[in-house]
């Protein structure tokens, strides 16, 4: 029976010849990931379950990335709980401040996620790893605790929606714009419970960071996972860093899709999502003139080195607008090192930005850039819900790194072409 | 299991940030989280909600983050179940995993007004609107979810069905 790549990965991990949408399977988990925000509850639940040890000390990754470096005493206690658990269980993949970055960037970068794997994360943006051709999805803390105890999880096989991006992209338009454009079309529940499989010439030409941004935001359409079949770009990325044996899978010709969506990306402008929904998307030309208090470049969606390069190209020799706060947070220590070496950090500092330590930062209203009432931010992040980045009466707009950088200079939302 | 209480009506796409903002999630204790439940969407909720009250949402309830703090906060506020037209995927798993049942009924959601008195018989899958003298049917809870609720959540299921077998 022809299967999609998502179905193939699930079948293999459930020890089955084939699976079909709607099947409930018990699947083996290759890698389990949680962070300082979700691990504490999972650890409490793990104790209640009563398993003495995690299923495999090499396959449970705990990364301090949300409220670290500790933002207050309560957060410090949560981070401590996770640290002590990692020590007690002798976890190989525990990442402390200094070696930790945002988990969703750090794990692929360190070669801990490879094509064909099944990854479960106690974080909704775990779907990002689908960019490598892995099946990865987010769960809550209780599900995660059960995975730590058993190395398995139950999953309903999702139907797949195939999204083909055709045409040729304009400069300064990338993965972030493609995914925003799609969410704008199908809405925040447009892919509820489904797999989103991205393909087409446009996707084939994208570099890995752009692909990660797309898979990362599959959840914003309600999807269970986002996935891109591995190709030469994937192989080149994985080569030299993979810590596990990759499995090179692709959807069969004749695989069944719930729906096929085709988007011609030829004339696509950079996209901006207006508050309070990632589906509230308009081209940047219709967002021009919206005044800003803060611009944030970073997050698991757009904190990659390539994103920082895109932003630095625009900011080189320019200054951020007076009175506006520009915050740049590289997603991992390696990215911060490379950005320093390449002179990007200097460019940001010369432009008047503050550069923060690798972490989730203000994306979810944690710390390092919380908004006051009435303030408005433009961010390269993934969510713009009410109160997401601070006060319930603040606003967040979403965009790609080039638009964020240009807007920081303009002091209002605008496109790089205006500079 | 039968419950009676006031309906708290919400719209479509209620996200987890609205249920419990990240700034309150530096703790994981249910009672502490319940103090801030719906702080950004409906500030009066946490102080006025009574045990047995029912949260009624539209489509895609619980979208966004995977934070289990969201269903924990709602349950700790005394809410025994949620009725909505549909639920976001991770929230759906989380709620059943912690033993908080979710009922899907577009008919009920369209008809119920904020403040109505509801009586819910979970086993029978029946929602009665005492204010309007109406009753609504719900989509049956999937067998696996029913098993989870019967066992008291995923923890007990894993203990009994998985680890005991090893």
Coordinates of C-alpha atoms in Angstrom, one line a residue:
Chain A
X1 CA 0.0 0.0 0.0
X2 CA 1.5 3.4 -1.0
X3 CA 2.2 5.6 2.1
X4 CA 3.2 9.1 2.8
X5 CA 6.5 9.8 4.6
X6 CA 4.7 10.4 7.8
X7 CA 2.9 7.1 7.6
X8 CA 6.1 5.3 6.8
X9 CA 7.9 6.6 9.8
X10 CA 5.0 5.8 12.1
X11 CA 4.6 2.3 10.7
X12 CA 8.3 1.5 11.2
X13 CA 8.3 2.8 14.8
X14 CA 5.1 0.8 15.5
X15 CA 6.6 -2.4 14.1
X16 CA 3.9 -2.5 11.4
X17 CA 4.0 -3.1 7.7
X18 CA 1.7 -0.3 7.0
X19 CA -0.6 2.2 8.7
X20 CA -3.5 4.4 7.6
X21 CA -4.9 7.7 8.8
X22 CA -7.0 7.1 11.9
X23 CA -5.1 4.1 13.2
X24 CA -4.1 4.3 16.8
X25 CA -0.5 3.0 17.2
X26 CA 2.0 2.6 20.0
X27 CA 5.2 3.9 18.6
X28 CA 8.9 3.6 19.7
X29 CA 10.4 7.0 20.4
X30 CA 14.0 7.8 19.2
X31 CA 14.5 11.0 21.1
X32 CA 12.5 12.7 23.8
X33 CA 13.0 16.4 24.5
X34 CA 11.8 18.8 27.2
X35 CA 12.9 22.1 28.7
X36 CA 12.8 24.0 31.9
X37 CA 9.2 25.2 31.4
X38 CA 7.7 21.7 30.7
X39 CA 10.2 19.3 32.3
X40 CA 9.3 20.1 36.0
X41 CA 5.7 18.9 35.7
X42 CA 6.9 15.9 33.7
X43 CA 9.4 15.0 36.4
X44 CA 6.7 15.1 39.0
X45 CA 4.5 12.8 36.9
X46 CA 7.5 10.5 36.2
X47 CA 7.8 10.1 40.0
X48 CA 4.1 9.2 40.2
X49 CA 4.4 6.6 37.5
X50 CA 7.1 5.1 39.7
X51 CA 9.6 4.0 37.0
X52 CA 13.1 4.1 38.6
X53 CA 15.0 5.0 35.5
X54 CA 14.3 6.7 32.1
X55 CA 14.0 4.3 29.2
X56 CA 17.4 5.3 27.8
X57 CA 19.8 7.8 29.3
X58 CA 21.1 8.7 25.8
X59 CA 17.7 9.4 24.3
X60 CA 16.2 11.9 26.8
X61 CA 17.3 15.5 26.1
X62 CA 16.7 18.2 28.6
X63 CA 17.6 21.7 27.6
X64 CA 17.4 24.9 29.7
X65 CA 16.1 27.4 27.2
X66 CA 12.9 29.1 28.4
X67 CA 13.4 31.1 31.6
X68 CA 17.2 31.0 31.7
X69 CA 19.6 32.4 32.7
X70 CA 17.1 32.1 35.6
X71 CA 14.8 35.1 35.5
X72 CA 13.5 34.9 39.1
X73 CA 13.5 32.6 42.1
X74 CA 10.6 30.5 41.0
X75 CA 12.2 29.9 37.6
X76 CA 15.5 29.1 39.3
X77 CA 13.7 26.4 41.4
X78 CA 12.2 24.9 38.2
X79 CA 15.6 24.8 36.4
X80 CA 17.2 23.3 39.5
X81 CA 14.6 20.5 39.6
X82 CA 15.4 19.7 36.0
X83 CA 19.2 19.8 36.6
X84 CA 19.0 17.5 39.6
X85 CA 16.8 15.1 37.7
X86 CA 19.3 15.0 34.8
X87 CA 22.1 14.3 37.3
X88 CA 20.2 11.6 39.1
X89 CA 19.3 9.9 35.8
X90 CA 22.8 10.5 34.4
X91 CA 21.4 11.9 31.2
X92 CA 23.9 12.3 28.4
X93 CA 21.8 15.0 26.7
X94 CA 21.4 17.6 29.5
X95 CA 22.3 21.1 28.3
X96 CA 23.0 23.8 30.9
X97 CA 23.2 27.6 30.4
X98 CA 26.4 28.2 28.4
X99 CA 26.1 25.0 26.3
X100 CA 22.4 25.3 25.9
X101 CA 20.5 27.1 23.2
X102 CA 16.9 26.9 22.1
X103 CA 16.2 23.2 22.0
X104 CA 14.7 23.2 18.5
X105 CA 17.8 24.7 17.0
X106 CA 20.3 23.1 19.3
X107 CA 19.3 19.5 18.8
X108 CA 19.4 19.5 15.0
X109 CA 22.6 21.5 15.1
X110 CA 24.2 18.9 17.3
X111 CA 23.1 16.1 15.0
X112 CA 20.8 14.7 17.6
X113 CA 17.8 14.7 15.2
X114 CA 18.3 12.9 11.9
X115 CA 15.9 12.0 9.0
X116 CA 13.5 9.1 9.6
X117 CA 13.4 9.5 13.4
X118 CA 10.4 9.7 15.7
X119 CA 10.9 12.6 18.1
X120 CA 8.5 13.5 20.9
X121 CA 9.0 16.9 22.6
X122 CA 7.2 18.6 25.5
X123 CA 6.9 21.7 23.5
X124 CA 4.5 22.5 20.7
X125 CA 7.2 23.6 18.3
X126 CA 8.8 20.2 18.3
X127 CA 7.3 19.9 14.9
X128 CA 10.3 21.9 13.6
X129 CA 12.5 18.7 13.2
X130 CA 10.1 17.6 10.4
X131 CA 12.3 19.8 8.2
X132 CA 14.9 17.0 8.3
X133 CA 12.3 14.4 7.2
X134 CA 11.7 13.2 10.8
X135 CA 8.3 12.7 12.4
X136 CA 8.3 15.0 15.4
X137 CA 5.4 16.3 17.4
X138 CA 4.7 18.2 20.6
X139 CA 3.0 16.8 23.7
X140 CA 2.3 17.9 27.2
X141 CA 4.2 17.0 30.3
X142 CA 2.3 13.9 31.3
X143 CA 2.7 12.4 27.8
X144 CA 6.4 13.2 28.1
X145 CA 6.7 11.6 31.5
X146 CA 5.2 8.4 30.0
X147 CA 7.7 8.5 27.2
X148 CA 10.6 8.9 29.6
X149 CA 9.2 5.9 31.5
X150 CA 8.5 3.6 28.6
X151 CA 10.2 4.9 25.5
X152 CA 6.9 4.6 23.7
X153 CA 3.9 6.8 23.0
X154 CA 0.4 6.4 21.5
X155 CA -0.3 8.3 18.4
X156 CA -3.2 8.5 16.0
X157 CA -1.9 8.3 12.5
X158 CA -2.8 11.7 10.9
X159 CA -4.1 12.3 7.5
X160 CA -1.6 14.2 5.3
X161 CA -2.2 17.5 3.6
X162 CA 0.3 18.1 0.8
X163 CA 1.3 21.6 0.2
X164 CA 3.2 22.3 -3.0
X165 CA 4.9 25.7 -3.4
X166 CA 5.6 26.5 -7.1
X167 CA 7.3 29.3 -9.0
X168 CA 10.4 31.3 -8.0
X169 CA 10.9 33.3 -4.9
X170 CA 11.7 37.0 -4.9
X171 CA 14.8 38.1 -3.0
X172 CA 14.3 38.5 0.8
X173 CA 11.3 36.2 0.7
X174 CA 11.8 32.8 2.4
X175 CA 10.5 29.9 4.5
X176 CA 8.8 32.2 7.1
X177 CA 6.8 34.0 4.4
X178 CA 5.7 30.7 2.8
X179 CA 4.4 29.3 6.0
X180 CA 2.7 32.5 7.0
X181 CA 1.1 32.7 3.6
X182 CA -0.2 29.1 4.1
X183 CA -1.5 29.7 7.6
X184 CA -3.2 32.9 6.3
X185 CA -4.9 30.8 3.7
X186 CA -6.0 27.8 5.8
X187 CA -6.3 29.3 9.2
X188 CA -5.2 28.3 12.7
X189 CA -7.2 25.1 12.6
X190 CA -6.7 24.5 8.8
X191 CA -4.5 21.4 9.5
X192 CA -6.0 20.3 12.8
X193 CA -4.7 16.8 13.7
X194 CA -3.1 16.5 10.2
X195 CA 0.4 16.2 8.9
X196 CA 1.5 19.1 6.7
X197 CA 3.9 17.8 4.0
X198 CA 5.7 20.6 2.2
X199 CA 7.1 20.1 -1.3
X200 CA 7.6 21.7 -4.7
X201 CA 10.4 23.5 -6.5
X202 CA 10.4 26.4 -4.1
X203 CA 10.9 24.2 -1.1
X204 CA 13.6 22.1 -2.9
X205 CA 15.7 25.3 -3.3
X206 CA 15.4 26.4 0.4
X207 CA 18.3 26.1 2.8
X208 CA 17.7 24.1 6.0
X209 CA 17.0 27.2 8.3
X210 CA 14.2 28.2 6.0
X211 CA 12.8 24.7 6.0
X212 CA 13.0 24.5 9.8
X213 CA 11.0 27.8 10.0
X214 CA 8.3 26.2 7.9
X215 CA 8.0 23.0 9.8
X216 CA 8.3 24.9 13.1
X217 CA 5.1 26.8 12.4
X218 CA 3.0 23.8 11.2
X219 CA 1.5 23.8 14.8
X220 CA 0.2 27.3 14.1
X221 CA -2.2 25.7 11.6
X222 CA -3.1 23.1 14.2
X223 CA -1.0 20.4 12.5
X224 CA 0.4 17.4 14.3
X225 CA 3.6 17.5 12.4
X226 CA 5.2 19.4 9.4
X227 CA 7.5 17.4 7.2
X228 CA 9.8 17.8 4.2
X229 CA 11.2 14.7 2.5
X230 CA 15.0 14.7 2.8
X231 CA 17.0 15.6 -0.3
X232 CA 20.6 16.6 -1.2
X233 CA 20.3 19.8 1.0
X234 CA 19.2 17.6 4.0
X235 CA 22.1 15.1 3.3
X236 CA 24.6 17.9 3.2
X237 CA 23.3 19.3 6.5
X238 CA 23.3 16.0 8.3
X239 CA 26.7 14.9 7.0
X240 CA 29.4 15.1 9.6
X241 CA 26.9 15.9 12.5
X242 CA 24.5 13.0 12.6
X243 CA 24.8 11.1 15.9
X244 CA 22.4 8.4 14.8
X245 CA 21.9 6.5 11.5
X246 CA 19.5 8.4 9.2
X247 CA 16.7 6.8 7.4
X248 CA 16.0 8.2 4.0
X249 CA 12.3 8.0 3.3
X250 CA 9.9 9.7 0.9
X251 CA 6.2 9.6 0.2
X252 CA 5.2 7.0 -2.4
X253 CA 3.7 7.9 -5.7
X254 CA 0.0 7.2 -5.2
X255 CA 0.1 7.9 -1.5
X256 CA -3.3 9.2 -0.3
X257 CA -3.6 12.8 0.8
X258 CA -6.6 14.4 2.6
X259 CA -6.0 17.5 0.5
X260 CA -3.5 19.0 -1.9
X261 CA -2.9 22.7 -1.8
X262 CA -0.8 24.5 -4.4
X263 CA 0.6 27.9 -3.8
X264 CA 2.3 29.9 -6.5
X265 CA 5.0 31.8 -4.7
X266 CA 6.3 33.8 -7.6
X267 CA 5.0 37.2 -6.7
X268 CA 4.9 36.6 -3.0
X269 CA 5.8 39.6 -0.9
X270 CA 7.3 39.3 2.6
X271 CA 4.3 38.5 4.9
X272 CA 3.3 40.0 8.2
X273 CA 0.9 38.4 10.7
X274 CA -1.1 41.0 12.5
X275 CA -2.2 40.4 16.1
X276 CA -3.7 38.4 17.7
X277 CA -3.4 35.4 15.3
X278 CA -0.7 33.9 13.1
X279 CA -3.4 33.5 10.5
X280 CA -4.1 37.2 10.3
X281 CA -1.6 37.6 7.5
X282 CA -1.1 40.4 5.0
X283 CA 1.7 41.3 2.6
X284 CA 4.2 43.8 4.1
X285 CA 3.0 46.5 1.7
X286 CA -0.3 46.5 3.6
X287 CA 1.5 46.8 6.9
X288 CA 3.6 49.8 6.2
X289 CA 3.5 52.7 8.6
X290 CA 2.6 50.7 11.8
X291 CA 4.7 52.4 14.5
X292 CA 6.9 50.1 16.6
X293 CA 8.4 50.2 20.1
X294 CA 10.4 47.0 19.8
X295 CA 11.8 44.7 17.3
X296 CA 12.9 41.2 18.3
X297 CA 15.1 39.0 16.0
X298 CA 15.5 35.4 17.4
X299 CA 13.4 32.4 18.5
X300 CA 13.3 28.8 17.4
X301 CA 11.7 30.0 14.2
X302 CA 14.2 32.6 13.1
X303 CA 17.3 32.6 15.4
X304 CA 19.5 30.6 13.0
X305 CA 22.8 32.0 11.7
X306 CA 21.4 32.6 8.3
X307 CA 18.6 34.6 9.8
X308 CA 21.2 36.8 11.6
X309 CA 23.1 37.2 8.4
X310 CA 19.9 38.3 6.6
X311 CA 19.3 40.9 9.4
X312 CA 22.9 42.1 9.5
X313 CA 22.9 42.7 5.7
X314 CA 20.2 45.2 6.2
X315 CA 21.5 46.7 9.4
X316 CA 25.1 47.1 8.2
X317 CA 26.1 50.8 8.4
X318 CA 22.6 51.7 9.6
X319 CA 21.1 52.7 12.9
X320 CA 17.9 51.5 14.5
X321 CA 15.3 54.3 14.8
X322 CA 15.6 56.5 17.8
X323 CA 13.5 55.3 20.8
X324 CA 13.0 51.9 19.4
X325 CA 14.4 48.8 21.2
X326 CA 16.1 46.3 18.9
X327 CA 16.8 42.9 20.6
X328 CA 18.8 40.1 18.9
X329 CA 19.1 36.7 20.4
X330 CA 21.1 34.0 18.6
X331 CA 19.5 30.6 19.1
X332 CA 22.5 28.6 20.2
X333 CA 26.1 29.2 21.5
X334 CA 27.5 27.9 18.2
X335 CA 25.4 30.5 16.3
X336 CA 26.5 33.2 18.7
X337 CA 30.2 32.2 18.3
X338 CA 29.8 32.2 14.5
X339 CA 27.9 35.5 14.5
X340 CA 30.7 37.0 16.5
X341 CA 33.4 35.7 14.3
X342 CA 31.6 36.9 11.1
X343 CA 31.2 40.4 12.6
X344 CA 27.4 40.1 12.7
X345 CA 27.3 40.9 16.5
X346 CA 29.4 44.0 15.9
X347 CA 27.0 45.1 13.2
X348 CA 24.1 44.6 15.5
X349 CA 25.8 46.6 18.3
X350 CA 26.8 49.4 15.9
X351 CA 23.2 49.5 14.8
X352 CA 22.1 50.1 18.4
X353 CA 20.8 46.6 19.2
X354 CA 21.2 44.6 22.3
X355 CA 22.4 41.1 21.8
X356 CA 21.2 38.5 24.3
X357 CA 22.3 35.1 25.5
X358 CA 21.0 32.0 23.6
X359 CA 17.5 31.3 24.9
X360 CA 13.8 31.8 24.0
X361 CA 13.9 35.4 25.4
X362 CA 10.8 37.5 25.1
X363 CA 9.1 35.3 22.5
X364 CA 6.7 33.8 25.0
X365 CA 6.8 36.7 27.4
X366 CA 9.4 35.1 29.6
X367 CA 12.0 37.7 29.9
X368 CA 14.6 39.9 28.1
X369 CA 12.1 42.2 26.4
X370 CA 8.6 42.1 27.9
X371 CA 6.2 44.7 26.5
X372 CA 4.3 47.3 28.6
X373 CA 0.6 48.1 28.0
X374 CA 0.0 49.8 24.7
X375 CA 3.4 48.8 23.3
X376 CA 3.8 47.2 19.9
X377 CA 6.5 44.8 18.7
X378 CA 7.5 43.3 15.4
X379 CA 9.1 39.9 15.9
X380 CA 10.6 37.0 13.9
X381 CA 8.8 34.6 16.3
X382 CA 5.9 32.3 15.8
X383 CA 2.9 33.5 17.9
X384 CA 1.2 36.8 18.4
X385 CA -1.6 35.9 20.7
X386 CA -3.0 38.4 23.2
X387 CA -0.4 39.0 25.9
X388 CA 2.1 36.7 24.3
X389 CA 5.1 39.0 24.8
X390 CA 3.9 40.9 27.9
X391 CA 1.0 43.0 28.9
X392 CA -2.4 41.9 27.6
X393 CA -2.7 45.3 26.0
X394 CA 0.5 45.0 24.0
X395 CA 0.7 43.8 20.4
X396 CA 2.9 41.5 18.5
X397 CA 3.4 41.4 14.7
X398 CA 5.3 38.5 13.0
X399 CA 7.6 38.6 10.0
X400 CA 10.9 37.4 8.5
X401 CA 14.4 38.6 9.7
X402 CA 14.9 41.0 6.8
X403 CA 11.6 42.8 7.3
X404 CA 12.3 42.9 11.1
X405 CA 15.7 44.5 10.5
X406 CA 14.4 47.1 8.0
X407 CA 11.5 48.0 10.3
X408 CA 13.9 48.5 13.2
X409 CA 15.7 51.2 11.1
X410 CA 12.4 52.7 9.8
X411 CA 10.8 52.7 13.3
X412 CA 7.7 51.3 11.8
X413 CA 6.8 48.2 9.8
X414 CA 8.3 48.4 6.3
X415 CA 10.1 46.5 3.7
X416 CA 13.9 46.4 3.0
X417 CA 13.2 48.0 -0.3
X418 CA 12.2 51.2 1.4
X419 CA 15.7 51.8 2.8
Chain B
X1 CA -20.3 11.4 36.9
X2 CA -22.7 14.3 37.0
X3 CA -21.9 17.9 37.3
X4 CA -23.9 21.1 37.7
X5 CA -22.7 24.6 37.3
X6 CA -22.6 27.9 35.5
X7 CA -21.5 28.1 31.9
X8 CA -18.5 30.4 31.1
X9 CA -18.7 31.0 27.4
X10 CA -15.6 31.7 25.3
X11 CA -15.2 32.2 21.5
X12 CA -13.2 30.3 18.9
X13 CA -9.4 29.7 19.0
X14 CA -8.9 30.2 22.8
X15 CA -5.2 29.8 23.0
X16 CA -3.1 28.5 25.9
X17 CA -1.5 31.9 26.5
X18 CA -5.0 33.2 27.2
X19 CA -5.8 30.3 29.5
X20 CA -2.5 30.7 31.5
X21 CA 0.1 33.3 30.4
X22 CA 3.7 32.1 30.5
X23 CA 4.6 34.7 33.1
X24 CA 2.5 32.6 35.6
X25 CA 4.1 29.3 34.6
X26 CA 7.3 29.6 36.6
X27 CA 5.5 27.3 39.1
X28 CA 3.7 24.0 38.4
X29 CA 1.3 23.8 41.4
X30 CA -2.3 23.6 40.3
X31 CA -3.7 25.9 43.1
X32 CA -1.1 28.6 42.3
X33 CA -1.8 28.3 38.5
X34 CA -5.6 28.5 39.1
X35 CA -5.3 32.0 40.6
X36 CA -4.3 33.3 37.1
X37 CA -6.4 31.1 34.9
X38 CA -7.8 33.2 32.0
X39 CA -6.1 36.3 33.4
X40 CA -5.5 37.9 30.0
X41 CA -8.8 36.9 28.4
X42 CA -11.3 37.1 31.2
X43 CA -9.7 38.6 34.4
X44 CA -12.9 38.1 36.6
X45 CA -12.9 34.3 35.9
X46 CA -10.4 33.2 38.5
X47 CA -12.1 35.0 41.4
X48 CA -15.7 34.2 40.4
X49 CA -15.6 30.6 39.2
X50 CA -17.2 27.9 41.5
X51 CA -16.6 24.2 41.6
X52 CA -18.8 22.5 39.0
X53 CA -18.8 25.4 36.6
X54 CA -18.2 24.5 33.0
X55 CA -16.0 26.2 30.4
X56 CA -17.7 26.4 27.0
X57 CA -15.5 27.2 24.0
X58 CA -15.9 27.5 20.2
X59 CA -13.6 25.8 17.7
X60 CA -10.0 24.9 18.2
X61 CA -10.1 25.4 22.0
X62 CA -6.6 25.3 23.6
X63 CA -4.5 26.0 20.5
X64 CA -0.9 27.1 20.8
X65 CA 1.6 26.0 23.3
X66 CA 1.9 22.4 24.8
X67 CA 1.9 23.8 28.3
X68 CA 0.0 21.3 30.5
X69 CA -0.3 24.2 33.0
X70 CA -3.4 25.2 30.9
X71 CA -5.7 22.2 31.6
X72 CA -4.2 21.9 35.1
X73 CA -5.1 25.5 35.9
X74 CA -8.7 25.0 34.6
X75 CA -9.2 21.8 36.5
X76 CA -7.7 23.2 39.7
X77 CA -10.1 26.1 39.4
X78 CA -12.9 23.5 40.0
X79 CA -14.0 23.1 36.4
X80 CA -14.8 19.4 35.9
X81 CA -15.1 19.4 32.1
X82 CA -14.9 21.5 29.0
X83 CA -17.4 21.7 26.1
X84 CA -16.3 23.0 22.8
X85 CA -16.9 22.6 19.0
X86 CA -13.4 21.2 18.6
X87 CA -10.1 21.1 20.5
X88 CA -6.5 21.7 19.5
X89 CA -4.5 18.5 19.4
X90 CA -2.0 18.8 22.2
X91 CA -4.6 20.3 24.6
X92 CA -6.9 17.4 23.8
X93 CA -4.2 14.9 24.8
X94 CA -3.1 16.8 27.9
X95 CA -6.7 17.2 29.2
X96 CA -7.5 13.5 29.0
X97 CA -4.1 12.6 30.3
X98 CA -4.7 14.5 33.5
X99 CA -8.3 13.2 33.7
X100 CA -10.1 16.3 32.6
X101 CA -12.8 15.2 30.1
X102 CA -13.6 17.2 27.0
X103 CA -17.0 17.1 25.2
X104 CA -17.5 18.1 21.6
X105 CA -20.9 19.5 20.7
X106 CA -21.4 22.3 18.2
X107 CA -25.2 22.2 19.0
X108 CA -24.6 22.9 22.7
X109 CA -22.0 25.6 22.1
X110 CA -24.2 27.5 19.6
X111 CA -27.1 27.5 22.0
X112 CA -25.5 28.0 25.4
X113 CA -25.2 31.6 26.6
X114 CA -22.8 32.8 29.2
X115 CA -24.2 32.4 32.7
X116 CA -26.6 29.5 31.8
X117 CA -27.0 26.8 34.4
X118 CA -25.8 23.4 33.0
X119 CA -26.2 19.8 34.2
X120 CA -23.8 17.4 32.5
X121 CA -24.0 13.6 32.7
X122 CA -20.7 12.5 31.5
X123 CA -21.4 8.8 31.2
X124 CA -24.5 9.3 29.2
X125 CA -22.9 12.1 27.2
X126 CA -25.8 14.4 27.9
X127 CA -25.7 18.2 28.5
X128 CA -28.8 19.8 29.9
X129 CA -29.3 23.5 29.8
X130 CA -31.4 24.2 33.0
X131 CA -31.8 27.9 32.1
X132 CA -33.3 27.2 28.7
X133 CA -34.9 23.8 29.4
X134 CA -33.0 22.2 26.5
X135 CA -30.7 19.2 26.2
X136 CA -27.9 18.5 23.7
X137 CA -26.2 15.4 22.5
X138 CA -22.4 15.2 22.3
X139 CA -19.9 13.3 20.1
X140 CA -19.0 10.1 21.9
X141 CA -15.6 10.1 23.7
X142 CA -13.2 7.8 21.7
X143 CA -12.7 4.4 23.4
X144 CA -9.1 5.0 24.2
X145 CA -9.8 8.3 25.9
X146 CA -12.7 6.8 27.8
X147 CA -10.2 4.1 29.0
X148 CA -7.8 6.9 30.2
X149 CA -10.6 8.7 32.1
X150 CA -11.8 5.4 33.6
X151 CA -8.2 4.6 34.8
X152 CA -7.9 8.2 36.2
X153 CA -5.5 9.5 33.6
X154 CA -2.4 8.4 31.7
X155 CA -0.3 7.9 34.8
X156 CA -2.5 5.1 36.1
X157 CA -2.9 3.7 32.6
X158 CA 0.9 3.5 32.2
X159 CA 1.3 2.0 35.7
X160 CA -1.3 -0.7 35.1
X161 CA -1.1 -1.4 31.4
X162 CA 2.5 -0.8 30.6
X163 CA 4.9 -1.1 33.5
X164 CA 3.0 -3.9 35.3
X165 CA 3.4 -6.1 32.2
X166 CA 7.2 -5.8 32.3

